[in-house]
Coordinates of C-alpha atoms in Angstrom, one line a residue:
M1 CA 92.1 90.6 83.1
L2 CA 95.6 88.6 85.2
R3 CA 94.5 85.3 83.9
R4 CA 95.1 86.2 80.3
R5 CA 98.1 88.1 80.7
P6 CA 100.7 85.9 78.6
F7 CA 103.6 84.9 80.8
L8 CA 106.1 86.5 78.0
A9 CA 105.1 89.3 79.0
L10 CA 105.5 89.3 82.5
L11 CA 109.2 88.0 81.9
G12 CA 109.6 90.8 79.9
A13 CA 108.6 93.2 82.5
A14 CA 110.8 91.2 84.7
L15 CA 113.7 91.6 82.7
A16 CA 113.6 95.0 81.3
A17 CA 116.3 97.1 81.2
P18 CA 116.7 98.8 84.9
R19 CA 116.1 102.1 85.9
W20 CA 119.3 103.0 87.3
A21 CA 122.9 103.8 86.1
A22 CA 125.3 101.5 87.0
A23 CA 128.3 102.9 89.2
K24 CA 132.0 100.9 89.3
D25 CA 132.0 100.2 92.9
Q26 CA 129.4 99.4 96.0
P27 CA 130.0 101.6 99.2
A28 CA 130.8 99.4 102.6
L29 CA 128.1 100.9 104.6
M30 CA 127.8 100.2 108.5
L31 CA 124.6 98.0 108.3
A32 CA 122.0 97.3 111.2
G33 CA 121.5 94.3 113.9
V34 CA 118.1 94.1 115.4
Y35 CA 117.4 96.1 119.0
R36 CA 116.8 93.2 121.9
P37 CA 115.6 94.6 125.9
G38 CA 119.2 94.0 127.2
V39 CA 120.9 96.2 125.2
R40 CA 122.9 98.9 127.7
L41 CA 120.9 102.4 125.8
D42 CA 123.3 104.5 128.0
A43 CA 126.2 103.5 125.2
Y44 CA 123.8 104.2 122.3
W45 CA 122.2 107.6 120.8
V46 CA 118.8 107.1 119.5
S47 CA 116.8 108.7 116.4
E48 CA 114.3 108.0 114.0
K49 CA 114.2 105.3 111.1
Y50 CA 113.5 107.1 108.0
D51 CA 111.5 105.7 105.6
G52 CA 113.0 106.4 102.3
L53 CA 116.2 105.2 100.3
R54 CA 119.3 104.8 101.8
G55 CA 122.1 107.5 100.1
Y56 CA 125.8 107.7 100.3
W57 CA 127.3 110.6 99.2
D58 CA 131.2 109.6 97.9
G59 CA 132.3 113.2 97.9
Q60 CA 131.1 113.4 93.7
R61 CA 128.5 111.1 93.6
L62 CA 125.0 110.5 95.4
L63 CA 124.9 106.9 95.3
T64 CA 122.1 103.9 96.6
R65 CA 123.4 101.1 98.9
G66 CA 124.1 98.7 96.0
G67 CA 126.3 101.6 94.0
E68 CA 123.9 102.6 91.5
V69 CA 124.2 106.2 90.4
V70 CA 121.2 108.7 91.7
Q71 CA 120.8 110.8 89.1
T72 CA 119.6 114.3 91.0
P73 CA 119.3 118.3 89.6
A74 CA 122.5 119.7 89.4
W75 CA 121.6 122.1 92.2
F76 CA 120.5 119.1 94.7
T77 CA 124.1 118.1 95.2
A78 CA 126.2 121.4 94.5
G79 CA 128.3 122.5 97.1
W80 CA 128.8 119.3 98.9
P81 CA 131.9 118.4 100.1
A82 CA 134.3 115.9 99.2
Q83 CA 133.8 114.3 102.4
P84 CA 131.6 111.1 102.1
M85 CA 128.3 111.3 103.7
D86 CA 125.6 108.7 105.0
G87 CA 122.2 109.3 105.1
E88 CA 118.6 109.0 103.8
L89 CA 116.5 110.6 101.0
W90 CA 113.3 110.9 102.2
A91 CA 109.9 112.8 101.3
G92 CA 108.5 112.7 104.7
R93 CA 106.7 110.3 107.2
G94 CA 104.3 107.7 104.6
R95 CA 105.8 109.2 101.4
F96 CA 108.3 106.3 100.1
E97 CA 106.7 105.2 97.1
Q98 CA 106.8 109.3 96.3
T99 CA 110.7 109.1 97.4
M100 CA 111.0 106.2 94.9
S101 CA 109.1 107.6 91.8
T102 CA 111.4 110.6 92.6
V103 CA 114.6 109.5 92.7
R104 CA 114.6 106.4 90.7
Q105 CA 114.1 108.6 87.3
Q106 CA 116.7 108.6 85.2
T107 CA 115.9 112.3 84.0
P108 CA 115.8 114.1 87.0
D109 CA 112.0 115.8 87.7
D110 CA 113.0 119.1 89.4
E111 CA 109.5 120.2 90.3
A112 CA 109.6 116.4 92.4
W113 CA 113.4 116.8 93.6
R114 CA 111.8 120.0 96.1
A115 CA 110.1 117.3 98.3
I116 CA 113.3 115.2 98.6
R117 CA 115.7 115.8 102.1
F118 CA 119.1 114.2 102.0
M119 CA 118.9 113.1 105.7
V120 CA 122.7 112.8 106.9
F121 CA 123.0 110.7 109.9
D122 CA 126.8 109.9 109.5
L123 CA 130.4 110.7 108.2
P124 CA 132.1 107.3 106.7
A125 CA 135.6 108.6 106.4
H126 CA 135.6 110.2 109.4
P127 CA 138.1 108.8 112.0
G128 CA 136.1 109.1 115.4
T129 CA 133.6 107.8 117.6
F130 CA 130.1 108.1 116.4
S131 CA 129.7 110.7 119.4
E132 CA 132.5 112.7 117.7
R133 CA 131.1 112.3 114.2
L134 CA 127.5 113.2 115.5
Q135 CA 129.0 116.2 116.4
A136 CA 130.9 116.4 113.1
Y137 CA 128.3 115.6 111.0
R138 CA 126.0 118.5 112.5
Q139 CA 128.9 121.7 111.5
Q140 CA 129.3 120.1 108.2
V141 CA 125.5 120.1 107.6
A142 CA 125.5 123.6 109.0
R143 CA 127.8 124.9 106.7
L144 CA 126.0 123.9 103.5
G145 CA 123.0 125.7 104.8
Q146 CA 120.6 123.9 101.7
A147 CA 117.6 123.4 103.6
W148 CA 117.0 120.0 101.9
V149 CA 120.3 118.2 103.3
Q150 CA 119.4 118.2 107.3
A151 CA 121.2 116.4 109.6
V152 CA 119.5 113.9 111.3
P153 CA 118.7 114.2 115.7
Q154 CA 120.3 112.3 118.3
E155 CA 119.2 112.0 121.8
R156 CA 120.0 109.8 124.7
V157 CA 117.0 107.3 125.9
G158 CA 117.7 106.2 129.8
S159 CA 115.7 103.1 129.9
H160 CA 114.1 100.2 127.5
A161 CA 110.4 101.8 129.0
A162 CA 111.3 105.3 127.8
L163 CA 112.8 103.5 124.1
M164 CA 109.7 101.9 123.9
A165 CA 107.4 104.9 124.7
R166 CA 109.7 106.8 121.8
L167 CA 109.0 104.4 119.8
D168 CA 105.5 104.3 120.5
R169 CA 105.8 108.2 119.7
V170 CA 107.3 108.0 116.2
V171 CA 104.8 105.1 115.3
R172 CA 101.8 106.8 116.2
D173 CA 102.8 109.9 114.0
G174 CA 103.5 107.9 111.0
G175 CA 107.1 106.9 111.7
E176 CA 108.5 103.6 110.9
G177 CA 111.2 103.0 113.6
L178 CA 114.1 103.8 115.5
M179 CA 117.8 103.4 115.3
L180 CA 120.1 102.8 118.0
H181 CA 123.9 104.3 117.5
R182 CA 126.4 103.1 119.8
G183 CA 128.2 105.9 120.3
D184 CA 132.0 105.0 121.2
S185 CA 131.6 102.8 117.8
L186 CA 134.2 103.5 114.5
Y187 CA 132.7 103.5 111.5
R188 CA 132.9 100.1 109.7
G189 CA 131.3 98.7 106.7
V190 CA 129.5 95.7 108.5
R191 CA 126.3 94.6 109.9
S192 CA 126.9 94.8 113.9
D193 CA 125.3 95.6 116.8
D194 CA 126.9 99.1 116.7
L195 CA 124.2 100.0 115.2
L196 CA 120.4 98.5 116.0
K197 CA 117.3 99.0 114.6
L198 CA 113.9 99.0 116.4
K199 CA 110.3 98.7 115.0
T200 CA 106.9 97.4 115.6
H201 CA 107.0 94.6 113.0
E202 CA 109.9 93.1 110.8
D203 CA 110.3 93.0 107.5
A204 CA 112.4 91.3 105.1
E205 CA 112.5 91.1 100.9
A206 CA 111.4 88.1 98.6
Q207 CA 111.6 87.7 94.9
V208 CA 108.1 87.4 92.5
V209 CA 108.0 84.0 91.3
A210 CA 104.0 83.9 90.2
H211 CA 100.7 85.7 90.2
L212 CA 98.2 83.6 92.0
P213 CA 94.4 84.4 91.0
G214 CA 92.0 85.5 92.8
R215 CA 88.8 84.1 94.0
G216 CA 85.4 85.9 95.2
K217 CA 85.3 89.9 95.0
Y218 CA 89.1 89.1 93.6
A219 CA 88.1 87.0 90.8
G220 CA 90.0 88.4 87.5
L221 CA 92.6 89.7 89.9
M222 CA 95.9 89.1 91.6
G223 CA 94.8 86.8 94.8
A224 CA 98.3 86.6 96.2
L225 CA 101.8 86.1 95.0
L226 CA 104.0 83.2 95.1
V227 CA 107.2 84.4 96.5
Q228 CA 110.7 83.4 97.1
T229 CA 113.3 84.6 100.0
P230 CA 117.2 84.7 98.9
D231 CA 117.4 81.1 100.4
G232 CA 114.7 79.6 98.7
R233 CA 112.1 79.3 100.6
R234 CA 108.6 79.9 98.8
F235 CA 105.1 81.5 100.6
R236 CA 101.9 83.1 99.6
L237 CA 102.1 86.5 100.0
G238 CA 98.0 87.6 100.1
S239 CA 97.4 90.5 101.8
G240 CA 98.3 94.4 101.9
F241 CA 97.4 94.8 98.7
S242 CA 95.3 97.8 97.5
D243 CA 92.9 96.9 94.7
A244 CA 94.9 98.8 92.3
Q245 CA 98.1 96.6 93.2
R246 CA 95.9 93.5 92.8
R247 CA 94.8 94.8 88.8
H248 CA 98.2 96.0 88.4
P249 CA 100.7 93.6 90.6
P250 CA 104.4 93.5 91.1
A251 CA 106.0 92.1 87.7
V252 CA 107.2 88.3 88.4
G253 CA 111.0 88.9 88.8
A254 CA 110.4 92.0 90.9
W255 CA 111.9 92.1 94.9
V256 CA 109.5 93.3 97.2
T257 CA 109.1 94.0 101.1
Y258 CA 107.0 92.2 103.4
R259 CA 105.9 92.6 106.9
F260 CA 105.9 89.5 109.1
R261 CA 105.9 89.2 113.0
G262 CA 108.0 86.2 114.0
L263 CA 108.7 82.9 112.3
H264 CA 106.7 79.3 111.9
E265 CA 109.0 76.1 112.9
S266 CA 109.2 76.0 109.4
G267 CA 111.2 79.1 109.1
L268 CA 108.6 80.8 107.3
P269 CA 107.1 84.0 108.1
R270 CA 104.1 84.7 110.8
F271 CA 101.2 87.0 109.4
A272 CA 103.3 88.2 106.0
S273 CA 101.6 91.4 104.4
F274 CA 102.6 93.1 101.4
A275 CA 105.0 96.1 102.2
R276 CA 106.1 97.9 98.9
V277 CA 107.9 96.9 95.8
R278 CA 111.6 97.4 96.5
E279 CA 114.0 99.0 93.7
G280 CA 117.8 99.5 93.4
L281 CA 118.7 96.1 95.7
D282 CA 122.3 94.6 95.9
L283 CA 121.5 90.4 95.4
N284 CA 124.8 90.0 96.0
A285 CA 125.2 91.5 99.4
P286 CA 127.3 89.6 102.0
D287 CA 124.7 88.0 103.9
G288 CA 123.1 86.9 101.1
A289 CA 120.1 89.1 101.6
A290 CA 118.6 91.4 99.0
A291 CA 119.8 94.7 100.1
Q292 CA 118.0 96.9 102.5
R293 CA 118.0 100.1 104.9
P294 CA 119.9 100.2 107.7

């Protein structure tokens, strides 16, 4: 039971060797701001926000956002161009854990990788605007002719109401949200409003500091996680867990994603709930936060 678990065992789990193979260079990726009403929608292309793992093909290797090498079967990247591609490793809606359990293995499971797609949404080295890069990545994917490499569809949306209706449809069908990409923008490896994300909730990352014991029906199990944000704020995360996760909670030292709806005056999240354990995070991101998907 959780109460009897030695602290050193938890510490050991937290300090265990990482599953990722380290790469020399962290890619300079385009990062997203947050959509707000009033944005000129006629300037943007809109696509689904995929609930997977950001993948960057540098022309030779497939990397995570933090620069770790993803070990794939040889066939998965065979014939890929020398031109960099930015995209998402994705197993489908609602299958984030399946994606992570596949891509984090240092010895790739060939059968599991058959379910993974690389959803290409940009060409970082292309000198043109996004509208030009969009046409170029569609052509690049078509030339590859591999079923597991797909070009992310983009469309125009004429109004805020139409955008919200599209968001509702995506979420109702099990999607995570939408991305808006400014058509006249160049690819820049910074966070800006050239790329925007839109979801029905906010999310962020925090590090597990301790397991707090449960009471009542959760006696003997984890009742809540004590977590700490990158800026040092601590709070309890007590909802969103399955019984299995309460029996085997994320290790002390692990990073988790939580969902919330706005902030209290203290700066702590309102209605925070556990979403998932995060893997492959860059804890030295320029903005001081753990690495997130765009």
